[in-house]
Short mmCIF file of C-alpha atoms (C1' of nucleotides) in Angstrom, two decimals:
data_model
loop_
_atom_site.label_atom_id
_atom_site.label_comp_id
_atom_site.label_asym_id
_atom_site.label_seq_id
_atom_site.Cartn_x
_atom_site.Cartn_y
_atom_site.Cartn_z
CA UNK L 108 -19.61 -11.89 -3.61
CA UNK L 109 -15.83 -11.19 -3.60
CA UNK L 110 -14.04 -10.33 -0.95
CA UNK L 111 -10.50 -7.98 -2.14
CA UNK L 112 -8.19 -7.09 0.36
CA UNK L 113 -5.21 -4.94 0.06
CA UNK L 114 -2.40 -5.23 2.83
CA UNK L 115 1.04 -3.19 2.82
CA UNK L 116 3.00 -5.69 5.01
CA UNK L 117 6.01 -4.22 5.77
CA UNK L 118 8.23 -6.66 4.59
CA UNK L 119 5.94 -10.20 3.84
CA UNK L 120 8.74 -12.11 5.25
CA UNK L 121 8.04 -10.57 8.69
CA UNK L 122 4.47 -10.65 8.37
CA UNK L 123 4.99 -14.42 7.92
CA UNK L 124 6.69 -14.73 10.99
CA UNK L 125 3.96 -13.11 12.42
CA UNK L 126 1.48 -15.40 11.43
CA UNK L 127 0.57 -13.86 7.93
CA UNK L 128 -0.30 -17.35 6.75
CA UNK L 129 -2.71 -18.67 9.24
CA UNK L 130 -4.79 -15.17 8.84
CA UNK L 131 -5.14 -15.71 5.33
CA UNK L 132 -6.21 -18.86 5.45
CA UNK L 133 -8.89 -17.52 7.93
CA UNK L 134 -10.23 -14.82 5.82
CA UNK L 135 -9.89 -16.64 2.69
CA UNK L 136 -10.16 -13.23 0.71
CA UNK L 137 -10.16 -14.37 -3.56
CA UNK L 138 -7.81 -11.90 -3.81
CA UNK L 139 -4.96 -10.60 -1.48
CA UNK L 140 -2.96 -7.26 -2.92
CA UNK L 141 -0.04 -6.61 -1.07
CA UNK L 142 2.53 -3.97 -1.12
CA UNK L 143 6.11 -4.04 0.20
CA UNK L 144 7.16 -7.26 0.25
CA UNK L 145 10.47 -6.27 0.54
CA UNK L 146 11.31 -9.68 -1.68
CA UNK L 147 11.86 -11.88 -4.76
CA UNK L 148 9.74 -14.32 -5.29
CA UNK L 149 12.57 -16.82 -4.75
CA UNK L 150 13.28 -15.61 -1.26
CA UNK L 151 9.86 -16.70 0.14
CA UNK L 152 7.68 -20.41 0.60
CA UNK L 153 4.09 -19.70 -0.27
CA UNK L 154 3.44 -23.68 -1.20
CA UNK L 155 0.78 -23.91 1.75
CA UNK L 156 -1.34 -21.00 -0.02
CA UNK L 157 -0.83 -22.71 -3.56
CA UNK L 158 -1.89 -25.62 -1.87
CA UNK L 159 -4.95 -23.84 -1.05
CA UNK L 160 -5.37 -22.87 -4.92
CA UNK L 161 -3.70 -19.29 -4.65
CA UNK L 162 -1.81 -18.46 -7.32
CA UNK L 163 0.81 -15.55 -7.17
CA UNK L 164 1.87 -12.70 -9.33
CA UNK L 165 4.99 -10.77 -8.50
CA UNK L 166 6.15 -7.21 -9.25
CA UNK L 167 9.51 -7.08 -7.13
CA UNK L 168 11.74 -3.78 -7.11
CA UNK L 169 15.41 -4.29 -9.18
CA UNK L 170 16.66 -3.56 -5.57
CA UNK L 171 16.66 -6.14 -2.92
CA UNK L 172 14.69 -6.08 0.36
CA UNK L 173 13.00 -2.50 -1.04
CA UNK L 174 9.63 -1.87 -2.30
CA UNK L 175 7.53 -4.65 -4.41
CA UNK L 176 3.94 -5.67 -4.71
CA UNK L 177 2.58 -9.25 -5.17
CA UNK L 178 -0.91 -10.34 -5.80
CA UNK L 179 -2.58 -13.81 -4.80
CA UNK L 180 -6.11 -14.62 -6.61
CA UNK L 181 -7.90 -17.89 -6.10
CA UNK L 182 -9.05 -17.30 -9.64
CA UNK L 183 -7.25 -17.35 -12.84
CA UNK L 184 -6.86 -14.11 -14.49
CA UNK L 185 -7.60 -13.55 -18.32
CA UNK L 186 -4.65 -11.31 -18.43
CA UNK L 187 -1.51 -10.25 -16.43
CA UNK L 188 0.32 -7.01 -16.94
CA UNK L 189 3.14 -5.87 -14.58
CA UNK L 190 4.04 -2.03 -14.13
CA UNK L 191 3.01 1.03 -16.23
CA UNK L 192 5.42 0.83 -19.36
CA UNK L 193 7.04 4.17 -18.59
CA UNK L 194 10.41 4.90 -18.20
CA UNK L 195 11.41 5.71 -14.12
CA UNK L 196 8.76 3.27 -11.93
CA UNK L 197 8.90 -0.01 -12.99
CA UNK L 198 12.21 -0.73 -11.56
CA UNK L 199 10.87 -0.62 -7.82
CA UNK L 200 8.18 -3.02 -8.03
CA UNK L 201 5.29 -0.65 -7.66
CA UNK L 202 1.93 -2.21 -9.77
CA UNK L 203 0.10 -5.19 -11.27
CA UNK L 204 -3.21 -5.57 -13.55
CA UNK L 205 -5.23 -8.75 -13.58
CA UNK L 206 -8.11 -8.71 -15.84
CA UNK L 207 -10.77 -10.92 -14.99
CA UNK L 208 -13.43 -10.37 -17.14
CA UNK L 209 -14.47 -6.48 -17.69
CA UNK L 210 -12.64 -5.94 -14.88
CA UNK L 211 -9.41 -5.63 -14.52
CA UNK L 212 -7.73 -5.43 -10.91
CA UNK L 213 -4.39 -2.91 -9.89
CA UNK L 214 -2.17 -3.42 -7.18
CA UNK L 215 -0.47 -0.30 -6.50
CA UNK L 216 1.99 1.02 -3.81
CA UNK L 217 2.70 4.68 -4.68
CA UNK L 218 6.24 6.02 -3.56
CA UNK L 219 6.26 7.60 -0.26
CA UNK L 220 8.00 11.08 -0.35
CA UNK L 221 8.85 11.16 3.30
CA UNK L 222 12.79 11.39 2.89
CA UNK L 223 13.14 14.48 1.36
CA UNK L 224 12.43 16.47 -1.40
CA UNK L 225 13.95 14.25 -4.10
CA UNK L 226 11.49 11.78 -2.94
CA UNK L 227 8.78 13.95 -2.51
CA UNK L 228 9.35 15.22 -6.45
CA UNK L 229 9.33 11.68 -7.86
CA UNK L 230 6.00 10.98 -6.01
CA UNK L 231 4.52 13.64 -7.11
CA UNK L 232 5.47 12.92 -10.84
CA UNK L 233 4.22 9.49 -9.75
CA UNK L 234 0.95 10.23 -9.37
CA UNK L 235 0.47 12.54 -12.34
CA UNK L 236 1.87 10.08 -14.38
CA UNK L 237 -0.21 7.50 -12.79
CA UNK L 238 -3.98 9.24 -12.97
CA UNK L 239 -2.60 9.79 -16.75
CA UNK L 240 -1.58 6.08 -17.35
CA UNK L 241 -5.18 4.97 -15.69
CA UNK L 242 -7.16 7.34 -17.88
CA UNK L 243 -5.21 5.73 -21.13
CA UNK L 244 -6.46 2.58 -20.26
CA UNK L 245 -10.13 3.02 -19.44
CA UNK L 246 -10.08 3.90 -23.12
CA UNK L 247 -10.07 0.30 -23.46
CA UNK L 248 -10.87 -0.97 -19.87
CA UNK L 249 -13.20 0.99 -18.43
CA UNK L 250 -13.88 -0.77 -15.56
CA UNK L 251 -11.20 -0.62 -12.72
CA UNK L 252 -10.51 -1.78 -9.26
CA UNK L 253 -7.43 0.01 -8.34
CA UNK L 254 -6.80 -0.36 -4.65
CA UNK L 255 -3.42 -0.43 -2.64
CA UNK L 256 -1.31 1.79 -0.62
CA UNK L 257 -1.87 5.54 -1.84
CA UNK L 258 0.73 7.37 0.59
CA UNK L 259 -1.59 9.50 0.86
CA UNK L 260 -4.78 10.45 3.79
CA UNK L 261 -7.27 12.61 1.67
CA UNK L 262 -9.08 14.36 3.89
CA UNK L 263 -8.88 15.82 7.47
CA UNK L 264 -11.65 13.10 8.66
CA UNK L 265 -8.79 10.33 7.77
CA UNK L 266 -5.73 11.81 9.72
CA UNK L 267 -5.88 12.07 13.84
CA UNK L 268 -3.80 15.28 14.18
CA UNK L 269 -4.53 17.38 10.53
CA UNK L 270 -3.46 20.68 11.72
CA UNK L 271 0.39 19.44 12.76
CA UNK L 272 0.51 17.45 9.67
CA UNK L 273 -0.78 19.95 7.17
CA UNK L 274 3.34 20.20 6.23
CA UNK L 275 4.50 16.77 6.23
CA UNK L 276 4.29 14.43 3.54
CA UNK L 277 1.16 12.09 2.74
CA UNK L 278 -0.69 15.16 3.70
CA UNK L 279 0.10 17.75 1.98
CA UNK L 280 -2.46 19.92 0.02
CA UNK L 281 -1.22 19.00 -2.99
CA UNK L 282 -1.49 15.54 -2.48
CA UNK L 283 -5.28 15.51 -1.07
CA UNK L 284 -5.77 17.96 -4.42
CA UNK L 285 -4.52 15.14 -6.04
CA UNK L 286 -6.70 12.41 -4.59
CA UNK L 287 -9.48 15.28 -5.17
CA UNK L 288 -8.77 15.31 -8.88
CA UNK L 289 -8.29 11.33 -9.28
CA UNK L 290 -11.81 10.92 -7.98
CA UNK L 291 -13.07 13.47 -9.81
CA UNK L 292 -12.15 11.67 -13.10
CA UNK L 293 -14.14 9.11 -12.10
CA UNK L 294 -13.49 7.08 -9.08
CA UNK L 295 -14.92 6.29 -5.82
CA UNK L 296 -13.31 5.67 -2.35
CA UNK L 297 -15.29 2.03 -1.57
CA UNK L 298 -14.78 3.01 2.15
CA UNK L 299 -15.83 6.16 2.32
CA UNK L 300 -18.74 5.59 -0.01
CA UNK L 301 -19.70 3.04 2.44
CA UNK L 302 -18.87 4.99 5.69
CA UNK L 303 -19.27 8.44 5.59
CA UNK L 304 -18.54 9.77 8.74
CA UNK L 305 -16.80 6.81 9.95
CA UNK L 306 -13.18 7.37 11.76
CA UNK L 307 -10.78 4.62 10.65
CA UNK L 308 -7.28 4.43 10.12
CA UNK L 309 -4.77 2.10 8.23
CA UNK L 310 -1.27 3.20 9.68
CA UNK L 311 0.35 4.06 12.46
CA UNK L 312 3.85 4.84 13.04
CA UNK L 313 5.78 2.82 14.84
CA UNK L 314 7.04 5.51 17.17
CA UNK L 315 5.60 6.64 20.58
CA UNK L 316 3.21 3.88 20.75
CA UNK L 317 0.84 5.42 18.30
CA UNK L 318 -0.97 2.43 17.29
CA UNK L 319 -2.36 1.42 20.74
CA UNK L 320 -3.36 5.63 21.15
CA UNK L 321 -4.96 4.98 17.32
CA UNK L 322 -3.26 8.05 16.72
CA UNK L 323 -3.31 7.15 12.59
CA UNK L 324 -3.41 7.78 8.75
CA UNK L 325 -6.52 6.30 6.38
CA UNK L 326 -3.75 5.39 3.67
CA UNK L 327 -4.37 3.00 2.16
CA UNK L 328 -7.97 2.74 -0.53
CA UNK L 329 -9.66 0.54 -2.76
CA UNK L 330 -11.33 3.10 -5.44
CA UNK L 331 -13.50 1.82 -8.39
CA UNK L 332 -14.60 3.28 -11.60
CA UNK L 333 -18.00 4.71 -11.42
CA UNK L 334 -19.21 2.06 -13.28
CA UNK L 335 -18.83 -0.49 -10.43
CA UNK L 336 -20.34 1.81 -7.78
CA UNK L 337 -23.79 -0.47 -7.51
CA UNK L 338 -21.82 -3.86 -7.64
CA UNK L 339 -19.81 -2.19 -3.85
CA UNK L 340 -21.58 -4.71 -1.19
CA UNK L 341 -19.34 -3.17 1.98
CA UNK L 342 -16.28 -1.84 2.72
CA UNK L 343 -13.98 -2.09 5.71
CA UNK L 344 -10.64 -1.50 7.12
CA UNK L 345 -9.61 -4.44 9.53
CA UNK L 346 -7.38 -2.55 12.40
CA UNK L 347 -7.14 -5.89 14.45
CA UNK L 348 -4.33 -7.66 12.00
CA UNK L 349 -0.87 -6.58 13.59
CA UNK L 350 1.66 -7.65 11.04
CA UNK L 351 2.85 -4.38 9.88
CA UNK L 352 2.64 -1.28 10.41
CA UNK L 353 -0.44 -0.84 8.15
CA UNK L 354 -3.42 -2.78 8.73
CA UNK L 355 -5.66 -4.89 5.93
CA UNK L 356 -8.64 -2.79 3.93
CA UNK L 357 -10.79 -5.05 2.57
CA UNK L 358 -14.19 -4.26 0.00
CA UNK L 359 -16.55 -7.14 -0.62
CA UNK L 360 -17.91 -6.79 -4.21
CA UNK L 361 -20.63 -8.44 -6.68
CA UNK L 362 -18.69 -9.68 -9.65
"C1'" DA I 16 13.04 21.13 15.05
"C1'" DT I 17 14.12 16.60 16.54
"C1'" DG I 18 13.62 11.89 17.53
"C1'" DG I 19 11.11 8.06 18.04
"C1'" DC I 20 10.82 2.30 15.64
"C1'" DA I 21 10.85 -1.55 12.40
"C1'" DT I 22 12.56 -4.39 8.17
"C1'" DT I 23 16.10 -5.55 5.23
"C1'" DG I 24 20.89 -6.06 3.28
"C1'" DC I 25 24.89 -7.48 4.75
"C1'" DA I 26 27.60 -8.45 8.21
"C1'" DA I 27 28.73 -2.43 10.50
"C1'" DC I 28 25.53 0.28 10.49
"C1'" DA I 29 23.09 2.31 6.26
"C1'" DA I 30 18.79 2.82 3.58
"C1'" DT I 31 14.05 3.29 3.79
"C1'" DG I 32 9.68 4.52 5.48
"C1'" DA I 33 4.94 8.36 7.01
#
DNA sequence: ATGGCATTGCAACAATGA
């Protein structure tokens, strides 16, 4: 049994101020994804999870303080492959494969489009070009865990106020269409496959005190190929870690 | 429609985020 969690941390520098470290040690997960680290490698200490036998794989934006994903696995992978090859993305730190196995792992953070329409255009492209880019390689990888920070709540059931969002960015109909057609070539949402009618977010602004009114976004996913549906033990989304403004999604699997 | 709040870079507020 593995447990895989995915955490956008909102800058890991002020997660580890916030005790980041200790909670990892406590959930001892065999492999953390995290999105917006907001770092370089060189800018942060992680010598007491190495010590632990965590190794860590870095894909940091060109710009500083913006952006950037980072994986730590207590197991070696076979292979490591950092961003999509295509011209546009892999300048702001956004993805990372580890193949272990027939499995290979990917730690994305898809743009967010919430500044305007520029924005909103490249994510878009984004995730075309992404649901393209995964369908070239289950050609020759056909089993995938891709799980991070989707900017996106799919359906109504993942968003507390639908109605007043229906316009604004990471629910827009195009978007959920998109999530729609992703897991209709072949994936599975590990949370809601596990918890159908289950009401569970994994962000909440900042603003108004909207976290302690759980008034949230489901964001944030771990989907697998079909092919791993059976090998999905549980799946859960851990709303008690307060480092960021996201909160931890976790999916426990038999590999 | 607007603003609200937090992290980071860089040393003042600007950029970014959903």
């Amino acid at each position: 049994m593995q447990k895989i969690i995915s955490y956008n941390v909102n800058g890991i520098r002020a997660a580890l101020n916030k005790g980041l470290l200790d909670w990892i040690k406590k959930m001892k997960p065999a492999m953390l994804c995290i999105q917006e680290t907001k770092a370089q490698p060189d800018q942060v200490d992680l010598t007491p999870l190495k010590k632990l036998g965590y190794d860590d794989y870095w894909h940091s934006a060109e710009k500083k303080g913006y952006s950037g994903v980072l994986i730590l696995t207590d197991q070696e992978p076979d292979k490591v492959v950092i961003g999509m090859n295509t011209s546009g993305y892999d300048s702001e730190g956004r993805l990372i494969r580890l193949d272990f196995g027939d499995i290979s792992v990917l730690n994305v953070y898809i743009p967010s489009g919430t500044t305007g329409d520029v924005r909103q255009d490249f994510k878009m492209k984004f995730l075309d070009d992404f649901l393209s880019f995964l369908t070239g390689l289950r050609k020759e990888r056909p089993d995938l865990l891709v799980c991070g920070d989707f900017n996106i709540a799919h359906r109504e059931i993942d968003i507390h106020n639908p109605v007043s969002n229906k316009n604004t960015s990471g629910f827009l109909p195009e978007e959920r269409a998109w999530i729609d057609k992703f897991l209709e070539s072949g994936f599975v949402d590990s949370f809601r496959h596990m918890h159908p009618e289950t009401v569970k977010y994994s962000w909440w602004s900042f603003r108004s005190n909207a976290r302690s009114k759980n008034l949230g976004w489901r964001l944030d996913y771990h989907m697998l190929t079909e092919s791993l549906t059976a090998r999905i033990k549980d799946a859960g989304i851990m709303n008690e870690a307060t480092h960021s403004d996201h909160c931890p999604v976790w999916v426990d699997l038999d590999i």
